[in-house]
Coordinates of N, CA and C in Angstrom, one line a residue:
M59 N 178.3 184.9 121.1 CA 177.0 184.3 121.3 C 175.9 185.4 121.5
K60 N 176.3 186.5 122.1 CA 175.3 187.6 122.3 C 174.9 188.1 120.9
N61 N 175.8 188.3 120.0 CA 175.5 188.8 118.7 C 174.6 187.8 117.9
L62 N 174.9 186.5 118.1 CA 174.0 185.5 117.4 C 172.6 185.6 117.9
S63 N 172.4 185.7 119.2 CA 171.0 185.8 119.7 C 170.3 187.1 119.2
K64 N 171.1 188.2 119.0 CA 170.5 189.4 118.5 C 170.1 189.2 117.0
I65 N 170.9 188.5 116.3 CA 170.6 188.2 114.9 C 169.3 187.3 114.8
V66 N 169.2 186.3 115.7 CA 168.1 185.4 115.7 C 166.8 186.2 116.1
V67 N 166.9 187.0 117.1 CA 165.7 187.9 117.5 C 165.3 188.8 116.3
A68 N 166.3 189.4 115.6 CA 166.0 190.2 114.5 C 165.3 189.4 113.4
A69 N 165.8 188.2 113.1 CA 165.3 187.4 112.0 C 163.8 187.0 112.4
V70 N 163.6 186.6 113.6 CA 162.2 186.2 114.0 C 161.3 187.4 113.9
A71 N 161.7 188.6 114.3 CA 160.9 189.8 114.2 C 160.6 190.1 112.7
A72 N 161.6 189.9 111.8 CA 161.4 190.2 110.4 C 160.4 189.2 109.8
V73 N 160.5 187.9 110.2 CA 159.6 186.9 109.7 C 158.2 187.2 110.2
S74 N 158.0 187.6 111.5 CA 156.7 187.9 112.0 C 156.1 189.0 111.3
T75 N 156.9 190.1 111.0 CA 156.3 191.2 110.3 C 155.8 190.8 108.9
I76 N 156.6 190.0 108.2 CA 156.2 189.5 106.9 C 154.9 188.7 107.0
A77 N 154.8 187.8 108.0 CA 153.6 187.0 108.1 C 152.4 187.9 108.4
V78 N 152.5 188.9 109.2 CA 151.4 189.8 109.5 C 151.0 190.6 108.3
A79 N 152.0 191.0 107.5 CA 151.7 191.8 106.3 C 151.0 190.9 105.3
S80 N 151.4 189.6 105.2 CA 150.8 188.7 104.2 C 149.4 188.4 104.6
A81 N 149.2 188.2 105.9 CA 147.8 187.9 106.4 C 146.9 189.1 106.2
A82 N 147.4 190.3 106.3 CA 146.6 191.5 106.2 C 146.2 191.7 104.7
S83 N 147.0 191.2 103.8 CA 146.7 191.4 102.4 C 146.0 190.2 101.8
A84 N 145.7 189.2 102.5 CA 145.0 188.0 102.0 C 143.6 188.4 101.5
Q85 N 143.2 187.7 100.5 CA 141.9 187.9 99.9 C 140.9 186.9 100.4
T86 N 139.6 187.2 100.2 CA 138.6 186.3 100.7 C 137.9 185.5 99.5
V87 N 137.9 184.2 99.6 CA 137.3 183.4 98.6 C 135.9 183.0 99.0
S88 N 135.0 183.1 98.0 CA 133.6 182.7 98.3 C 132.9 182.1 97.1
P89 N 132.1 181.1 97.2 CA 131.8 180.4 98.4 C 133.0 179.4 98.8
T90 N 132.9 178.9 100.0 CA 133.9 177.9 100.5 C 133.2 176.6 100.4
G91 N 134.0 175.5 100.5 CA 133.5 174.2 100.4 C 134.1 173.4 99.2
P92 N 133.4 172.3 98.9 CA 134.0 171.4 97.8 C 134.0 172.2 96.4
V93 N 135.1 172.0 95.7 CA 135.2 172.6 94.3 C 135.7 171.5 93.3
T94 N 135.3 171.8 92.1 CA 135.8 171.0 91.0 C 136.6 172.0 90.1
V95 N 137.8 171.7 89.7 CA 138.6 172.6 88.8 C 138.9 171.8 87.6
S96 N 138.4 172.2 86.4 CA 138.6 171.4 85.2 C 138.9 172.3 84.0
G97 N 139.5 171.6 83.0 CA 139.9 172.2 81.8 C 141.0 171.5 81.1
Q98 N 141.7 172.2 80.2 CA 142.8 171.5 79.5 C 144.2 172.1 80.0
L99 N 145.1 171.1 80.2 CA 146.5 171.5 80.6 C 147.4 170.9 79.5
T100 N 148.4 171.6 79.1 CA 149.4 171.2 78.2 C 150.7 171.0 79.0
Q101 N 151.3 169.8 78.9 CA 152.5 169.6 79.6 C 153.6 169.2 78.6
G102 N 154.8 169.4 79.0 CA 155.9 169.1 78.1 C 157.3 169.3 78.8
L103 N 158.3 169.2 78.0 CA 159.7 169.5 78.4 C 160.1 170.8 77.9
N104 N 160.8 171.6 78.7 CA 161.4 172.9 78.3 C 162.2 172.7 77.0
G105 N 161.9 173.5 76.0 CA 162.7 173.5 74.8 C 162.5 172.3 73.8
I106 N 161.6 171.4 74.2 CA 161.4 170.3 73.3 C 159.9 170.1 73.1
S107 N 159.3 170.8 72.1 CA 157.9 170.8 71.8 C 157.4 169.4 71.3
L108 N 158.3 168.6 70.9 CA 158.0 167.2 70.4 C 157.2 166.4 71.4
F109 N 157.4 166.7 72.7 CA 156.7 165.9 73.7 C 155.5 166.6 74.3
D110 N 155.1 167.7 73.7 CA 153.9 168.4 74.2 C 152.7 167.5 74.2
T111 N 152.0 167.5 75.4 CA 150.8 166.6 75.5 C 149.7 167.4 76.1
V112 N 148.5 167.4 75.5 CA 147.3 168.1 75.9 C 146.4 167.1 76.7
C113 N 146.0 167.5 77.9 CA 145.2 166.6 78.8 C 143.9 167.3 79.2
N114 N 142.8 166.6 79.2 CA 141.6 167.1 79.8 C 141.7 166.7 81.3
T115 N 141.7 167.7 82.2 CA 142.1 167.5 83.5 C 141.0 168.0 84.5
T116 N 140.7 167.2 85.5 CA 139.7 167.6 86.6 C 140.4 167.3 87.9
F117 N 140.4 168.4 88.7 CA 140.9 168.3 90.1 C 139.6 168.4 91.0
T118 N 139.6 167.8 92.1 CA 138.6 168.1 93.1 C 139.3 168.5 94.4
G119 N 138.7 169.3 95.1 CA 139.3 169.8 96.4 C 138.3 170.7 97.2
V120 N 138.9 171.6 97.9 CA 138.1 172.4 98.8 C 138.6 173.8 98.7
A121 N 137.6 174.8 98.7 CA 137.9 176.2 98.8 C 137.7 176.6 100.2
D122 N 138.7 177.4 100.7 CA 138.5 177.9 102.1 C 138.6 179.4 101.9
A123 N 138.6 180.2 103.0 CA 138.5 181.6 102.9 C 139.7 182.2 102.2
T124 N 140.9 181.5 102.1 CA 142.1 182.1 101.6 C 142.6 181.5 100.3
G125 N 141.9 180.4 99.8 CA 142.4 179.8 98.6 C 141.8 178.4 98.4
F126 N 142.5 177.6 97.7 CA 142.1 176.2 97.3 C 143.1 175.2 97.7
T127 N 142.6 174.0 98.1 CA 143.5 172.8 98.3 C 142.9 171.8 97.3
L128 N 143.7 171.4 96.4 CA 143.3 170.3 95.4 C 143.8 169.0 95.8
N129 N 142.9 168.0 96.0 CA 143.3 166.7 96.6 C 143.3 165.6 95.7
T130 N 142.5 165.6 94.6 CA 142.5 164.5 93.6 C 142.6 165.0 92.2
I131 N 143.0 164.2 91.3 CA 143.1 164.5 89.9 C 142.7 163.3 89.0
T132 N 142.0 163.6 88.0 CA 141.8 162.7 86.9 C 142.1 163.4 85.6
S133 N 142.7 162.7 84.7 CA 143.2 163.4 83.5 C 143.2 162.4 82.3
T134 N 142.8 162.8 81.2 CA 142.8 162.0 80.0 C 143.5 162.7 78.8
R135 N 144.4 161.9 78.2 CA 145.2 162.5 77.1 C 144.3 162.8 75.9
V136 N 144.4 164.0 75.3 CA 143.8 164.4 74.1 C 144.7 164.3 72.9
S137 N 146.0 164.7 73.1 CA 147.0 164.5 72.1 C 148.4 164.5 72.8
G138 N 149.4 163.9 72.1 CA 150.7 163.9 72.6 C 151.1 162.5 73.1
I139 N 152.3 162.4 73.6 CA 152.8 161.0 74.0 C 153.0 160.9 75.5
L140 N 153.0 161.9 76.3 CA 153.2 161.8 77.7 C 151.9 161.3 78.4
S141 N 152.1 160.8 79.6 CA 151.0 160.3 80.4 C 150.3 161.5 81.0
C142 N 149.0 161.4 81.1 CA 148.2 162.5 81.8 C 147.7 162.1 83.2
D143 N 147.7 160.8 83.5 CA 147.0 160.3 84.7 C 147.9 160.3 85.9
D144 N 149.1 160.7 85.8 CA 150.0 160.8 87.0 C 150.9 161.9 86.9
G145 N 151.7 162.1 87.9 CA 152.8 163.2 87.8 C 152.6 164.3 88.8
I146 N 151.4 164.9 88.8 CA 151.3 166.1 89.7 C 151.1 165.5 91.2
V147 N 152.0 165.9 92.0 CA 152.0 165.5 93.4 C 150.9 166.3 94.2
L148 N 150.0 165.5 94.8 CA 148.9 166.2 95.6 C 149.1 166.1 97.1
P149 N 148.6 166.9 97.9 CA 147.7 168.0 97.5 C 148.5 169.2 96.9
V150 N 147.8 170.1 96.2 CA 148.3 171.3 95.7 C 147.6 172.4 96.4
R151 N 148.3 173.4 97.0 CA 147.7 174.5 97.7 C 147.9 175.7 96.8
I152 N 146.7 176.5 96.6 CA 146.7 177.7 95.8 C 146.1 178.8 96.7
N153 N 146.9 179.8 96.8 CA 146.5 181.0 97.7 C 145.9 182.1 96.8
A154 N 144.9 182.8 97.4 CA 144.3 184.0 96.7 C 145.2 185.2 97.1
I155 N 145.8 185.8 96.1 CA 146.7 187.0 96.4 C 145.9 188.3 96.2
S156 N 145.1 188.3 95.1 CA 144.3 189.5 94.8 C 143.1 189.0 94.0
S157 N 142.2 189.9 93.7 CA 141.0 189.5 92.9 C 141.4 189.1 91.5
S158 N 142.7 189.3 91.1 CA 143.1 188.9 89.7 C 144.3 188.0 89.7
Q159 N 144.8 187.5 90.9 CA 146.0 186.7 90.9 C 145.9 185.7 92.0
L160 N 146.4 184.4 91.7 CA 146.6 183.4 92.6 C 148.0 183.0 92.7
S161 N 148.4 182.3 93.7 CA 149.8 181.8 93.8 C 149.8 180.3 94.2
I162 N 150.4 179.5 93.4 CA 150.5 178.1 93.7 C 151.7 177.9 94.6
E163 N 151.4 177.5 95.9 CA 152.4 177.4 96.9 C 153.6 176.6 96.5
E164 N 153.3 175.3 96.1 CA 154.4 174.4 95.6 C 153.7 173.5 94.6
L165 N 154.4 173.3 93.5 CA 153.9 172.4 92.5 C 155.1 171.4 92.2
V166 N 154.8 170.1 92.4 CA 155.8 169.1 92.1 C 155.2 168.2 91.1
V167 N 156.0 167.9 90.0 CA 155.5 167.0 88.9 C 156.6 165.9 88.8
D168 N 156.2 164.7 89.1 CA 157.1 163.6 89.0 C 157.1 163.0 87.6
T169 N 158.3 162.9 87.0 CA 158.4 162.3 85.6 C 159.4 161.2 85.6
R170 N 159.4 160.5 84.5 CA 160.4 159.4 84.4 C 161.8 159.9 84.4
L171 N 162.0 161.2 84.1 CA 163.3 161.8 84.1 C 163.7 162.5 85.4
G172 N 162.8 162.4 86.4 CA 163.0 163.0 87.7 C 161.9 164.0 88.0
S173 N 162.0 164.7 89.1 CA 161.0 165.6 89.6 C 161.2 167.0 89.2
C174 N 160.2 167.7 88.8 CA 160.2 169.1 88.5 C 159.4 169.8 89.7
S175 N 159.9 170.9 90.1 CA 159.1 171.6 91.2 C 159.3 173.1 91.1
G176 N 158.3 173.8 91.6 CA 158.3 175.3 91.6 C 157.5 175.7 92.8
T177 N 157.8 176.9 93.4 CA 157.1 177.4 94.5 C 156.7 178.9 94.2
D178 N 155.6 179.2 94.9 CA 155.0 180.6 94.7 C 154.9 181.0 93.2
I179 N 154.2 180.2 92.5 CA 154.0 180.4 91.1 C 152.8 181.3 90.9
A180 N 153.0 182.5 90.4 CA 151.9 183.4 90.2 C 151.1 183.0 88.9
V181 N 149.7 183.0 89.1 CA 148.9 182.7 87.9 C 147.7 183.7 87.9
P182 N 147.3 184.1 86.7 CA 146.2 185.0 86.7 C 144.8 184.4 87.0
W183 N 144.0 185.1 87.7 CA 142.6 184.7 88.0 C 141.6 185.6 87.4
D184 N 140.6 185.0 86.8 CA 139.5 185.7 86.1 C 138.2 185.6 87.0
N185 N 137.9 186.6 87.8 CA 136.8 186.6 88.7 C 135.5 186.5 88.0
V186 N 135.3 187.1 86.8 CA 134.1 187.1 86.1 C 133.7 185.6 85.7
N187 N 134.7 184.9 85.2 CA 134.5 183.6 84.6 C 134.9 182.5 85.6
S188 N 135.4 182.8 86.8 CA 135.8 181.8 87.8 C 136.9 180.9 87.1
R189 N 137.9 181.5 86.6 CA 138.9 180.8 85.8 C 140.3 181.2 86.1
V190 N 141.1 180.2 86.2 CA 142.6 180.4 86.4 C 143.3 180.0 85.1
T191 N 144.2 180.8 84.7 CA 145.1 180.6 83.5 C 146.5 180.3 84.0
V192 N 147.0 179.2 83.6 CA 148.4 178.9 83.9 C 149.2 179.2 82.6
P193 N 149.9 180.4 82.6 CA 150.7 180.7 81.4 C 151.8 179.7 81.3
T194 N 152.4 179.6 80.1 CA 153.5 178.7 79.9 C 154.5 178.9 81.0
T195 N 154.6 178.0 82.0 CA 155.4 178.1 83.1 C 156.4 177.0 83.2
A196 N 157.7 177.4 83.3 CA 158.8 176.4 83.4 C 158.9 176.0 84.9
I197 N 158.9 174.7 85.1 CA 159.0 174.2 86.5 C 160.2 173.2 86.3
G198 N 161.4 173.6 86.6 CA 162.5 172.8 86.4 C 162.7 172.5 84.9
F199 N 162.8 171.3 84.5 CA 162.9 171.0 83.1 C 161.5 170.7 82.5
C200 N 160.5 170.8 83.3 CA 159.1 170.6 82.8 C 158.5 172.0 82.4
R201 N 157.4 171.9 81.6 CA 156.6 173.1 81.2 C 155.2 172.7 81.3
L202 N 154.4 173.7 81.8 CA 152.9 173.5 82.0 C 152.2 174.7 81.6
S203 N 151.0 174.6 81.0 CA 150.2 175.7 80.6 C 148.7 175.2 80.5
G204 N 147.8 176.2 80.5 CA 146.4 175.8 80.3 C 145.4 176.7 81.0
T205 N 144.2 176.4 80.9 CA 143.1 177.2 81.5 C 142.1 176.2 82.2
L206 N 141.8 176.5 83.5 CA 141.0 175.7 84.3 C 139.8 176.5 84.9
T207 N 138.6 176.0 84.9 CA 137.5 176.7 85.5 C 137.1 176.1 86.8
V208 N 136.8 176.9 87.8 CA 136.4 176.5 89.1 C 134.9 176.4 89.2
S209 N 134.3 175.3 89.7 CA 132.9 175.2 89.9 C 132.7 174.7 91.3
P210 N 131.7 175.2 92.0 CA 130.8 176.3 91.6 C 131.6 177.6 91.4
A211 N 130.9 178.5 90.7 CA 131.5 179.8 90.4 C 132.0 180.4 91.7
T212 N 133.2 180.9 91.6 CA 133.9 181.4 92.8 C 134.4 182.8 92.6
T213 N 134.3 183.6 93.6 CA 134.7 185.0 93.6 C 135.8 185.3 94.6
I214 N 136.8 186.1 94.2 CA 137.8 186.4 95.2 C 137.8 187.9 95.4
N215 N 137.6 188.4 96.6 CA 137.5 189.8 97.0 C 138.6 190.2 97.9

């Protein structure tokens, strides 16, 4: 029992150190407040391009000092056969890692075939154009890519 408590204390200390290091390296997002994030997303199934669907997508949410929380989504199909108006489970939390990178905390996409999910998904951020690019990212058996612009123009320092 004594060894177990030493292990627990060591684990708590390690987690605390990681949390302090993460907080110290956090970036500042400005301005804060309501945001609109819009652009095109392409969704599909891994390895099956037949189902690729392009959607004009708009998220609304809030920017805070450390990132974004997206609370609503509207999406219209441009091409393809998949639905654009559902699937992404909200809210989605996106953390500012650096002036050129964001991290999606957890992304869950519900489909007729089941749920796809991923955590800590790194995505490039363009400070000059207030734009995030989602490179072709596999999330379980799903695939997502696209470019979204944040309005009002947002800077991460």
